[in-house]
Coordinates of C-alpha atoms and ligand atoms in Angstrom, one line a residue:
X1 CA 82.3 64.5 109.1
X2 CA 85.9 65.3 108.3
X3 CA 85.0 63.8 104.9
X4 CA 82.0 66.4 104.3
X5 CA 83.4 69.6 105.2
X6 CA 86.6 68.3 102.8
X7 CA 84.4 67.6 100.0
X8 CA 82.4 70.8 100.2
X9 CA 85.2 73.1 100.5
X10 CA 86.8 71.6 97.2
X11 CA 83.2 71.8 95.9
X12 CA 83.6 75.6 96.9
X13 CA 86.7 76.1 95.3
X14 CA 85.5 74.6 92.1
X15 CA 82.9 77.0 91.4
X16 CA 85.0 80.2 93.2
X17 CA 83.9 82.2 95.5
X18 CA 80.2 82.8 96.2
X19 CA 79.0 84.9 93.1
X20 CA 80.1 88.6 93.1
X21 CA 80.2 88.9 97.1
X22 CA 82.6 91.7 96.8
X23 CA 80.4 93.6 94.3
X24 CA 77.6 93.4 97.0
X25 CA 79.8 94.6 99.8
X26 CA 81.7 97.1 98.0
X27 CA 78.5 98.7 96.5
X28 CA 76.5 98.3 100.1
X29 CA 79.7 100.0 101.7
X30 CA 79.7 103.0 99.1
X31 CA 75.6 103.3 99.1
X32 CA 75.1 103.4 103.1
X33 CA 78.3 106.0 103.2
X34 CA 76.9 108.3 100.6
X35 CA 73.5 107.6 102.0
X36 CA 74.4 108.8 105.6
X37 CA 76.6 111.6 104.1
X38 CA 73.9 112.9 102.7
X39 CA 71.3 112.3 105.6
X40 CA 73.5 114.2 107.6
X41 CA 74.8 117.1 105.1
X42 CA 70.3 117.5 104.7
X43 CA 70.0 117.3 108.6
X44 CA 72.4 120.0 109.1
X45 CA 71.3 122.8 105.7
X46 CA 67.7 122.1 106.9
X47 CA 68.7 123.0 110.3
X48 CA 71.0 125.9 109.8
X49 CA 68.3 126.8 106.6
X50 CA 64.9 126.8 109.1
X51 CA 67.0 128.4 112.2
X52 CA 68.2 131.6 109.5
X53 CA 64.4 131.5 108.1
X54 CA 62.7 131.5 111.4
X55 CA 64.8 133.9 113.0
X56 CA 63.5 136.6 110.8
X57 CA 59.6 135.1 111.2
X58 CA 60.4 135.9 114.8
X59 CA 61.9 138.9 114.4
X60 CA 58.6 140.3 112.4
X61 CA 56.5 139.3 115.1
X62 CA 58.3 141.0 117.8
X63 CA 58.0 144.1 115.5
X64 CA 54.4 143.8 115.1
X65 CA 53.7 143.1 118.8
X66 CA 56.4 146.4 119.9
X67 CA 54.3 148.8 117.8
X68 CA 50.9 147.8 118.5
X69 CA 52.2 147.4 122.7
X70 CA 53.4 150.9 121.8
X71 CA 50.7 152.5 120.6
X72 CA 48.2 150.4 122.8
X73 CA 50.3 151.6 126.1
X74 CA 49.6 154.7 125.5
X75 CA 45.7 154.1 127.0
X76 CA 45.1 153.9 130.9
X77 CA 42.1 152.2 131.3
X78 CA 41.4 148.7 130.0
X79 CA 41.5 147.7 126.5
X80 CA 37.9 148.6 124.8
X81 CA 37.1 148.8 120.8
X82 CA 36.1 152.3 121.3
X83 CA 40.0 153.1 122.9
X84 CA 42.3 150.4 120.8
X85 CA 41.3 151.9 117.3
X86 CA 41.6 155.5 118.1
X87 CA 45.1 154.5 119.5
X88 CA 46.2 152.7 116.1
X89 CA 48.5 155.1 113.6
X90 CA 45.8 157.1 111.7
X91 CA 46.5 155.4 108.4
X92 CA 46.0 152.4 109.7
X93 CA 43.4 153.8 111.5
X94 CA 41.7 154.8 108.4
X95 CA 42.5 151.2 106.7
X96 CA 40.7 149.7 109.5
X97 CA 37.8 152.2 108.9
X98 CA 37.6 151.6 105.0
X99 CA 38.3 155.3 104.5
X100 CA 41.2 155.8 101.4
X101 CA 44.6 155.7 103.5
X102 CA 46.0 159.0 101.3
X103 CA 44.0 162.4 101.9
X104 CA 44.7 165.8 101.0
X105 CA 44.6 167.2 105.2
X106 CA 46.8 164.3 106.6
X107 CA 50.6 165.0 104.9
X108 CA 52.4 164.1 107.8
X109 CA 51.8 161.2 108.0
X110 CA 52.7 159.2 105.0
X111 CA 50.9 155.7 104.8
X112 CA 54.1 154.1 102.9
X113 CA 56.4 155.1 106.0
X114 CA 53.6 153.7 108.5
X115 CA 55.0 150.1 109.9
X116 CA 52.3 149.2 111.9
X117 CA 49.9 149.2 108.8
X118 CA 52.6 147.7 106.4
X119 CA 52.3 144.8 109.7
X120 CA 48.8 144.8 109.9
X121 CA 48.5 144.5 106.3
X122 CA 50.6 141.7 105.9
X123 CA 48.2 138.6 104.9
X124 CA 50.5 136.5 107.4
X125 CA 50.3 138.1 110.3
X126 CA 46.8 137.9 112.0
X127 CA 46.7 139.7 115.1
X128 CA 43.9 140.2 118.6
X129 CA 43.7 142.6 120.8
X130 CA 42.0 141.4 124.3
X131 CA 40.6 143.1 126.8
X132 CA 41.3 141.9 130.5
X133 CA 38.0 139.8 130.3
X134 CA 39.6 137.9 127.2
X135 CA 37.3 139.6 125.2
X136 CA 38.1 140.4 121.4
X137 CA 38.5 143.8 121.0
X138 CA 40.7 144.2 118.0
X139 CA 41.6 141.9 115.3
X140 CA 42.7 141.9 111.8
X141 CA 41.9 138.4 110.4
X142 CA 38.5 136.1 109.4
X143 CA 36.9 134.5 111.7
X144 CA 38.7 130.9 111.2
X145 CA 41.8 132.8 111.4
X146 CA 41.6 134.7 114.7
X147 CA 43.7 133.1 117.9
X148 CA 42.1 132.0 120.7
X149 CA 43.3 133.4 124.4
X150 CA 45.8 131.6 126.0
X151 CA 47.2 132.7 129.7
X152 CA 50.4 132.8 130.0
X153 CA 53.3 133.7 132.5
X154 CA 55.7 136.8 132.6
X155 CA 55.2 139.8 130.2
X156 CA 55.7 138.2 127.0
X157 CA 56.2 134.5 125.5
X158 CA 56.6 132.8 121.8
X159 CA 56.1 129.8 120.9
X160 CA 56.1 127.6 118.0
X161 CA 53.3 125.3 117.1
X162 CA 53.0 122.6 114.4
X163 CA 49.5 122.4 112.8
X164 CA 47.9 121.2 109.4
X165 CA 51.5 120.5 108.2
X166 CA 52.5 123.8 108.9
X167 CA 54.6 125.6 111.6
X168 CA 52.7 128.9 113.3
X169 CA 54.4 131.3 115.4
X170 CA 52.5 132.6 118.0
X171 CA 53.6 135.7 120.1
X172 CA 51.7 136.6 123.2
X173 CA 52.4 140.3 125.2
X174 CA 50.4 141.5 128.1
X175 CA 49.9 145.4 127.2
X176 CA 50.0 147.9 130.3
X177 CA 49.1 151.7 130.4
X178 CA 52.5 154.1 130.2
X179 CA 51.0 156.1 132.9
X180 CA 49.9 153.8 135.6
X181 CA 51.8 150.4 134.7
X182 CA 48.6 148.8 135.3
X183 CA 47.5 145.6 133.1
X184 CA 45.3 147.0 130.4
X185 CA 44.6 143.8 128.1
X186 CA 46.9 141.5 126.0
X187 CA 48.0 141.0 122.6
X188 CA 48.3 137.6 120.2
X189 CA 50.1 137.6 117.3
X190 CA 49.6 135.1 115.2
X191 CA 52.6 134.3 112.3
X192 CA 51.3 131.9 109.6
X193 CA 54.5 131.6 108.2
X194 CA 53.9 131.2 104.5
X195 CA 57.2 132.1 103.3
X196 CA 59.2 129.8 105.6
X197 CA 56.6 126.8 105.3
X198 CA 56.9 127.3 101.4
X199 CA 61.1 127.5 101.7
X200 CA 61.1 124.2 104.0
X201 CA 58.8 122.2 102.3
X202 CA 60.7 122.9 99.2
X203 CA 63.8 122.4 100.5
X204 CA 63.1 119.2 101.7
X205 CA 61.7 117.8 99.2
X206 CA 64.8 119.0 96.8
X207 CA 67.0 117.6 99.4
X208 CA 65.2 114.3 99.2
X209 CA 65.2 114.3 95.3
X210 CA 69.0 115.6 95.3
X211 CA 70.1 112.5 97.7
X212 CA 67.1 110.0 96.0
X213 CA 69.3 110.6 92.7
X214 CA 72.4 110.6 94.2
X215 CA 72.5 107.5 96.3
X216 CA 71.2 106.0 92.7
X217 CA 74.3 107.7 90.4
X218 CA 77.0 106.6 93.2
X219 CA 75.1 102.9 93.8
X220 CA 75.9 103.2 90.1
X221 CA 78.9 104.4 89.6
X222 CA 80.4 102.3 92.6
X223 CA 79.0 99.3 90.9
X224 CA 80.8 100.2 87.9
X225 CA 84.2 101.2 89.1
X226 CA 83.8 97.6 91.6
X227 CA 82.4 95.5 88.3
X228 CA 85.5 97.2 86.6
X229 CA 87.8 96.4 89.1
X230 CA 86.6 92.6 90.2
X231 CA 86.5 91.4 86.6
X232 CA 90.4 90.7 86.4
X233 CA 90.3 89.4 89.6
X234 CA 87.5 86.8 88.7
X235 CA 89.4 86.3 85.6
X236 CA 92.9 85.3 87.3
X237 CA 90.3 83.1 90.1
X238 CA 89.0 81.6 87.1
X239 CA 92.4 80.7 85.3
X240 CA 94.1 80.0 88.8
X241 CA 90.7 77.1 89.1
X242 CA 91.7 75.7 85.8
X243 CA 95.5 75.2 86.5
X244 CA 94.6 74.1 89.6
X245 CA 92.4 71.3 88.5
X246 CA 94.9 70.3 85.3
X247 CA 98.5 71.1 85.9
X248 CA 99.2 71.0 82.2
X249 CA 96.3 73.4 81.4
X250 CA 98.1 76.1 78.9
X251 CA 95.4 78.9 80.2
X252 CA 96.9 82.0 80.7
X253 CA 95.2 85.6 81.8
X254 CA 94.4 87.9 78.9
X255 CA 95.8 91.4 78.5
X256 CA 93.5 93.5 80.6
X257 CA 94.6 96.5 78.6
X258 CA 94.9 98.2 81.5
X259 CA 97.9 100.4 83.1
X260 CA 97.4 99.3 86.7
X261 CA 98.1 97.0 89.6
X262 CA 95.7 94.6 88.5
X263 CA 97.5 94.4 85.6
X264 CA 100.9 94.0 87.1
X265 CA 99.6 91.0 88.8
X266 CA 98.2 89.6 85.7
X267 CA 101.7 89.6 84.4
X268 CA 103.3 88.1 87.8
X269 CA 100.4 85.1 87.5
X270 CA 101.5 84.5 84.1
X271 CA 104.8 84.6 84.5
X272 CA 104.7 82.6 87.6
X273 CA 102.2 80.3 85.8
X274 CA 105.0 79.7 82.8
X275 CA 107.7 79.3 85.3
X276 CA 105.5 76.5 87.0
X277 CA 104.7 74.7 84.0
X278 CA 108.8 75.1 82.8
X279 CA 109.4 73.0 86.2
X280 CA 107.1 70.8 85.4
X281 CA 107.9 70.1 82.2
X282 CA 111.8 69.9 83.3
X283 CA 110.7 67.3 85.9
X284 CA 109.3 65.1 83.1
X285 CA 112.3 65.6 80.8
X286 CA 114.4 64.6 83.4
X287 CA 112.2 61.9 84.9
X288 CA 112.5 60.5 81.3
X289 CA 115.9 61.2 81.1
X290 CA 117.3 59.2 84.3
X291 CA 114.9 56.1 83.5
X292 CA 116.2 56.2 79.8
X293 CA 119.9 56.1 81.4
X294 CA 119.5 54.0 83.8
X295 CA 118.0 51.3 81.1
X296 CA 121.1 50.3 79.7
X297 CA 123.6 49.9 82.7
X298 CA 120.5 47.7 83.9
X299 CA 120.2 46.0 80.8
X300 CA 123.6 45.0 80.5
X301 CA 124.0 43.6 84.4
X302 CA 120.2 42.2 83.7
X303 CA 122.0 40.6 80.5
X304 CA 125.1 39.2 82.3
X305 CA 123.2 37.6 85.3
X306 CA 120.6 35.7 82.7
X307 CA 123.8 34.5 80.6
X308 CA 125.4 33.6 84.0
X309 CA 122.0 32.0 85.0
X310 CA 121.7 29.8 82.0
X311 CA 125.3 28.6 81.3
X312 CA 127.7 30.7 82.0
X313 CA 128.8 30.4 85.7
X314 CA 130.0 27.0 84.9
X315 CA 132.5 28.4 82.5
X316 CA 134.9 30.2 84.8
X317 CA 135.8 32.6 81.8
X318 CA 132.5 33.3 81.3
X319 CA 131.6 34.3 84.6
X320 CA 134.7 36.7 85.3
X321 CA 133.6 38.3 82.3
X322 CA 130.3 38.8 83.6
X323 CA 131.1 40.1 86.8
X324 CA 133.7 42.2 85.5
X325 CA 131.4 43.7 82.9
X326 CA 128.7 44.1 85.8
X327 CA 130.8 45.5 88.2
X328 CA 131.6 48.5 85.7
X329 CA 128.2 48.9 85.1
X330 CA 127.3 49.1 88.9
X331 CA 130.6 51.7 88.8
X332 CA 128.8 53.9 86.0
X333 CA 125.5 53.8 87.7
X334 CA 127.1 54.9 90.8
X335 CA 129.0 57.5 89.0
X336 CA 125.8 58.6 87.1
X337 CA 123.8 58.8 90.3
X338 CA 126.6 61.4 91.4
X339 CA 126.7 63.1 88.9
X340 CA 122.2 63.5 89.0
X341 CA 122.7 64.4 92.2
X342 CA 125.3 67.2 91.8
X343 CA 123.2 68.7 89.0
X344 CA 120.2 69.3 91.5
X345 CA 122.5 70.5 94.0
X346 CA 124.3 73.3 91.4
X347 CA 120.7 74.7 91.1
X348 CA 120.2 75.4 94.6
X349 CA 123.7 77.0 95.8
X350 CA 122.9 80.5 96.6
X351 CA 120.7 79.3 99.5
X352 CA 123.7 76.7 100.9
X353 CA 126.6 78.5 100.2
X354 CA 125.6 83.1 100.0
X355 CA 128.7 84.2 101.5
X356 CA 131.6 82.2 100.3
X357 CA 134.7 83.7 98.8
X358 CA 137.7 81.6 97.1
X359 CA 141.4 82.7 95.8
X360 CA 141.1 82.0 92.3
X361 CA 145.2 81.4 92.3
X362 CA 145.2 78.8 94.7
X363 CA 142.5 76.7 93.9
X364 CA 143.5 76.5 90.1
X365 CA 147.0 75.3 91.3
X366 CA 145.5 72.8 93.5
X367 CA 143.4 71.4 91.0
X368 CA 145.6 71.3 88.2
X369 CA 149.0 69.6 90.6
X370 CA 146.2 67.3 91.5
X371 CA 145.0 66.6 87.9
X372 CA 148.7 66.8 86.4
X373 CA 149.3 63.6 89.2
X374 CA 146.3 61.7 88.5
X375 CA 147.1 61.7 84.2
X376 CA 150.8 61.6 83.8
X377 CA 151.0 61.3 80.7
X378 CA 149.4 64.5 80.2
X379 CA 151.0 67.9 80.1
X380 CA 148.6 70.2 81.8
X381 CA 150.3 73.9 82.2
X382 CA 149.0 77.1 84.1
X383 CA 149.2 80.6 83.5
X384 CA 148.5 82.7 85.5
X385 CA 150.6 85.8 84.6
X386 CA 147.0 88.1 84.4
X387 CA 146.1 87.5 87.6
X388 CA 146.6 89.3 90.9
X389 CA 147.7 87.0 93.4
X390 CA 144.5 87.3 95.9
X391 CA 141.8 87.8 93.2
X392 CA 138.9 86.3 95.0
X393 CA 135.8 85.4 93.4
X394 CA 132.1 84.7 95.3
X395 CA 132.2 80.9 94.9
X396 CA 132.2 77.8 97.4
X397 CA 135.5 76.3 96.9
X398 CA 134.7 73.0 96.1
X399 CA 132.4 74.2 94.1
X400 CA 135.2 75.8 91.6
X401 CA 137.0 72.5 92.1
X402 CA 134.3 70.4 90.6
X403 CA 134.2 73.3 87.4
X404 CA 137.6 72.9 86.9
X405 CA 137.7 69.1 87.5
X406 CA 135.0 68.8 85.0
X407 CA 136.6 70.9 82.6
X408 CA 140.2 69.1 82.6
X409 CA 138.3 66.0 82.6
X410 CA 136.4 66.7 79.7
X411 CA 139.2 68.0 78.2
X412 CA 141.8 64.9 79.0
X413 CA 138.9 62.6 77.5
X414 CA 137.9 63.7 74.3
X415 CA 141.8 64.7 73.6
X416 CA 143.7 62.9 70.9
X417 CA 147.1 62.7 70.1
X418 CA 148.5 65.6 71.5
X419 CA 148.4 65.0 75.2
X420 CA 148.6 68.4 75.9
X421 CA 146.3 71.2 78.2
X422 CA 146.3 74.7 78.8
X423 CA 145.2 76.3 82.0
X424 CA 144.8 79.9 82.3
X425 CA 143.6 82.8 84.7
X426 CA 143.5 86.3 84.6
X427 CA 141.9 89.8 85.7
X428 CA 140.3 92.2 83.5
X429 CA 137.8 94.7 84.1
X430 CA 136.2 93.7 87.0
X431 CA 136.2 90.3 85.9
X432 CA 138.3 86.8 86.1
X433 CA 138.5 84.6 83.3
X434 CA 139.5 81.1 83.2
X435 CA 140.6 79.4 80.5
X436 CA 140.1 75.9 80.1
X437 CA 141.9 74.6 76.2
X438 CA 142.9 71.2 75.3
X439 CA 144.1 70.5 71.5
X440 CA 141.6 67.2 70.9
X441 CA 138.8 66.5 68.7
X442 CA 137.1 69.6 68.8
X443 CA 133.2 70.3 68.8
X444 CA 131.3 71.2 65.5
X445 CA 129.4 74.6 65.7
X446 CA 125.9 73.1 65.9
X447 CA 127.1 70.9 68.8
X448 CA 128.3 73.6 70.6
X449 CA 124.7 75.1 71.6
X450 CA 123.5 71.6 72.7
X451 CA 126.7 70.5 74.8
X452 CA 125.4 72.4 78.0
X453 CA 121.7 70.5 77.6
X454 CA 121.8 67.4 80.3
X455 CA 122.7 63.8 79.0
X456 CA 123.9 65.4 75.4
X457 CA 126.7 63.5 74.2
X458 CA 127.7 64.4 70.6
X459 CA 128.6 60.7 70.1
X460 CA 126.8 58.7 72.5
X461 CA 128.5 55.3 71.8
X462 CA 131.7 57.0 72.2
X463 CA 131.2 58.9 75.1
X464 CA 129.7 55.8 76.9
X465 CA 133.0 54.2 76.1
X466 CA 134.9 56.8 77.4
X467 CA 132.8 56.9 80.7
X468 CA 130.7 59.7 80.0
X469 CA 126.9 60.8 80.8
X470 CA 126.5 64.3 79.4
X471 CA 125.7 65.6 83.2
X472 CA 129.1 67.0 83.0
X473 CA 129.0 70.6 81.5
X474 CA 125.3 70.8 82.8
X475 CA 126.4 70.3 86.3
X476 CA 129.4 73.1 85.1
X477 CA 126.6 75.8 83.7
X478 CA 124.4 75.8 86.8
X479 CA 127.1 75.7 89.3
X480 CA 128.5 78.8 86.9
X481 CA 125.3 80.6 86.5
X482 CA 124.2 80.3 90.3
X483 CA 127.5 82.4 91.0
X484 CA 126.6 84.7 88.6
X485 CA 129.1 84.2 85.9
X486 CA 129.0 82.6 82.5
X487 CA 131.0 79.7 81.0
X488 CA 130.5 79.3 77.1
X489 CA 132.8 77.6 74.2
X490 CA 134.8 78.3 71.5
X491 CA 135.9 75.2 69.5
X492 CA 137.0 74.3 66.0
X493 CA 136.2 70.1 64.8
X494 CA 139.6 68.6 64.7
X495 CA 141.8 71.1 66.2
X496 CA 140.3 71.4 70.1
X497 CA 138.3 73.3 72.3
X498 CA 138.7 76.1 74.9
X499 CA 136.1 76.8 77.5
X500 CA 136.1 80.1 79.3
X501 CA 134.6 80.9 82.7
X502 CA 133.5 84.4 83.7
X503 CA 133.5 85.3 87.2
X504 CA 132.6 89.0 88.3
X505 CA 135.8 89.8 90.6
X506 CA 135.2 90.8 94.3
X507 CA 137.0 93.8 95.3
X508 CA 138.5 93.7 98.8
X509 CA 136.0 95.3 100.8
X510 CA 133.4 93.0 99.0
X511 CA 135.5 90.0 99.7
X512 CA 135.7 91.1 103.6
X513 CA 132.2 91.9 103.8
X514 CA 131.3 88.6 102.9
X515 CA 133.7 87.0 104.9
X516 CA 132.5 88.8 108.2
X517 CA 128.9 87.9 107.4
X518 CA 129.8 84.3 106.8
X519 CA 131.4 84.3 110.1
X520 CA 128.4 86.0 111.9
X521 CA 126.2 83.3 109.7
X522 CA 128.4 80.0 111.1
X523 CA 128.6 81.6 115.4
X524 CA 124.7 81.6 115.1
Ligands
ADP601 P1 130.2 63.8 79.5 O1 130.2 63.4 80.9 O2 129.6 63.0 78.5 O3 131.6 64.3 79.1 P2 129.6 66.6 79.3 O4 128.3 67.3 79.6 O5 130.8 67.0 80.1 O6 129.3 65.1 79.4 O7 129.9 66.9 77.8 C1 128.9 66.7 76.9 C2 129.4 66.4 75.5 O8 130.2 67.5 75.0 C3 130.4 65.3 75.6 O9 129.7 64.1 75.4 C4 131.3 65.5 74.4 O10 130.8 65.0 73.2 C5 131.3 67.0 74.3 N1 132.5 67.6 74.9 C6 132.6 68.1 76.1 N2 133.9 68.6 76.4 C7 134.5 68.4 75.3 C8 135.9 68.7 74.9 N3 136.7 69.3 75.7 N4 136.2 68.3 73.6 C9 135.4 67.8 72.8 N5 134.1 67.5 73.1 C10 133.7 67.8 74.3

């Protein structure tokens, strides 16, 4: 079961993630906000748009329905055809009559300044009069048009009605006489509401086209800007599959030509990418290196225990040899182990040793009395005129021993005839040098660049003689570069060498910061 759900997730991450899942959510995410955006920016202009719109519907009504209650108030007795015309404004009167509404006697009354007509003559409004038996007595419409009777409660009432796909407004007033406040009939109005059925229906659908095409451009757009913006990420997916699957794969991302954050990380996933493949790659070099090493001190102890096997531990000459030669070989392995060891520890010192401080002064005069005991017949001096007695430097101190000691070393076994060495120190800008010169055989300038590489020995016969397994000035450059200084070489074939170290120089408060966070460091 394990097994499956193993195999299937490497399965997964083989072909990537399930095809353009983000371009799907993105784009759904984008299309359902601008589609409810817009749903609800409709909702609310249709509202607002059909409240403003029917507000003034209803206010034409209620002007209608005053004037004809006001003129239609002014009878006492019931509503009748033979009082409710008679009682209409005479242009209207005449309107309703089929007489010509402008006449030479009747300049009072102007028919353009006469509301009620302008109201009755209005195509939308269609309007009954009914007498108290619900009888028609009045009306201004067809037939079809004319609104039937329907009792209602209190003086007045409006209401709205939704019929053949169109909104009516229908006003109903009971009409009583001015003079007795008795009930004298009733009056419908009947708004047809062309105007505002025309403005919503329009509006709506525009607002339906508007957001159709608009959910389709931002769909659209979003997919673009998402198909823009997944693309490097599918491409980095795609190169981090193919690393993944071969180590050694040299596929890189390529320029996105782009100015962004996507791009940024392109360059991080490359750069991390190179730096992997520069471990690996070191790994293998020095895999190959330590096994190449190691082959002859095996060889030769290998080559001393077969002779010894064969014949030789009879012959008591023989066999000293042997074990001698073996023993020295077991020394060098040992020593070369060390030395393997130390290099991979010099690459990881800022994590073991962050806060340590050393005086340069005392260590050098430590290291050199030692040195000056262990090779007598050597003249090793030290100046140290340039340098302020408590320069301090951010290094472990047995680190800086093992520079020196490497340094003095090298320089005590590639020395010739003059058995002579030169230590110095001193301050200068910021910055302690050390000086490391001995007056031997010197390096040649295309040597020089390659004497830091690990296991270069200019002469490799020699060196082995001498005890040497190019680790040395390796194990010196990382330990020097993981403090943050430099070491480089200036020699001349024949005449000697002289190694400098750079340190930067701590200044005091540095030096006590350090020292106060190291101590803080060691209580926890
Ligand atoms: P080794 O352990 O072989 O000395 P190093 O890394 O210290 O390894 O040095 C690398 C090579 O550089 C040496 O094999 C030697 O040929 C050369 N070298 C180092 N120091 C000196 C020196 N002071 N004078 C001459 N040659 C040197």
């Amino acid at each position: 079961m394990k097994m499956m759900k193993r195999t299937k997730k490497h399965e997964q991450s083989k072909k990537g993630t399930k095809r353009s899942s983000l371009i799907v959510r993105w784009v759904s995410i984008v299309s359902l906000t601008i589609m409810v955006s817009f749903i609800v920016f409709s909702v609310v202009i249709y509202t607002f748009v059909g409240q403003q719109s029917i507000g003034q519907q209803k206010e034409t009504s209620n002007q209608m329905v005053v004037q004809l209650n006001e003129n239609l108030s002014s009878i006492s007795g019931e509503l009748q055809i033979a009082n409710v015309v008679p009682a209409l404004t005479p242009s209207a009167k005449k309107v309703l009559q089929g007489d010509p509404v402008i006449s030479r006697d009747d300049r009072a009354s102007n028919a353009f300044n006469d509301n009620l007509l302008a109201s009755l003559t209005n195509p939308d409004l269609n309007v009954v009069v009914y007498n108290l038996q619900q009888e028609d007595v009045f009306d201004n419409g067809n037939e079809n048009e004319i609104p039937t009777f329907k009792n209602f409660k209190g003086e007045y009432k409006q209401e709205q009605t939704f019929q053949d796909n169109r909104q009516e407004l229908i006003t109903y007033q009971k009409v009583r006489s001015i003079r007795t406040g008795k009930l004298t009939g009733y009056i419908v109005v009947v708004n047809r509401m062309t105007y505002y059925n025309g403005l919503m229906k329009n509006l709506l659908k525009w607002m339906v086209r508007i957001s159709i095409i608009a959910i389709v451009l931002f769909t659209l757009i979003a997919f673009i800007i998402v198909q823009d913006i997944v693309k490097p990420i599918k491409e980095m997916s795609k190169v981090a599959r193919e690393v993944n699957d071969d180590p050694n794969s040299t596929a890189r991302i390529a320029d996105f030509h782009r100015n962004d954050e996507l791009q940024e990380l392109a360059v991080s996933f490359n750069q991390m990418l190179d730096r992997m493949q520069r471990y690996i790659d070191q790994q293998k070099e020095f895999v190959g290196d330590v096994s190449h090493e190691l082959r002859t001190p095996v060889a030769v102890i290998e080559g001393h225990l077969n002779m010894l096997q064969r014949w030789g531990k009879d012959d008591p000459e023989i066999l000293d040899e042997s074990i001698n030669a073996s023993l020295q070989e077991a020394k060098r392995m040992q020593h070369l182990i060390q030395e393997m060891l130390d290099l991979t520890r010099a690459e990881q010192i800022n994590v073991q040793y962050p806060n340590a401080v050393t005086k340069i002064s005392e260590v050098l005069k430590r290291v050199v009395s030692d040195m000056s005991l262990v090779h007598q017949d050597f003249d090793i001096s030290l100046d140290m005129d340039d340098l302020p007695q408590d320069t301090e430097v951010q290094i472990y101190q047995g680190h800086l021993e093992q520079l020196l000691v490497i340094l003095i070393d090298n320089g005590i076994k590639y020395s010739t005839d003059r058995k002579q060495m030169n230590v110095s120190a001193g301050l200068s800008q910021d910055e302690v040098n050390i000086i490391v010169q001995d007056f031997g055989e010197g390096i040649s300038k295309v040597e020089q660049d390659k004497i830091f590489n690990r296991f270069y020995r200019v002469d490799k016969a020699r060196t082995r003689e001498k005890g040497g397994n190019g680790l040395g000035l390796s194990i010196a450059q990382k330990l020097v570069n993981s403090y943050h200084g430099q070491i480089s070489v200036d020699s001349v074939e024949g005449q000697g060498s002289q190694f400098k170290i750079v340190f930067p120089a701590l200044t005091k408060q540095q030096a006590d910061k350090l020292r106060k966070r190291a101590e803080s460091e060691s209580k926890k």
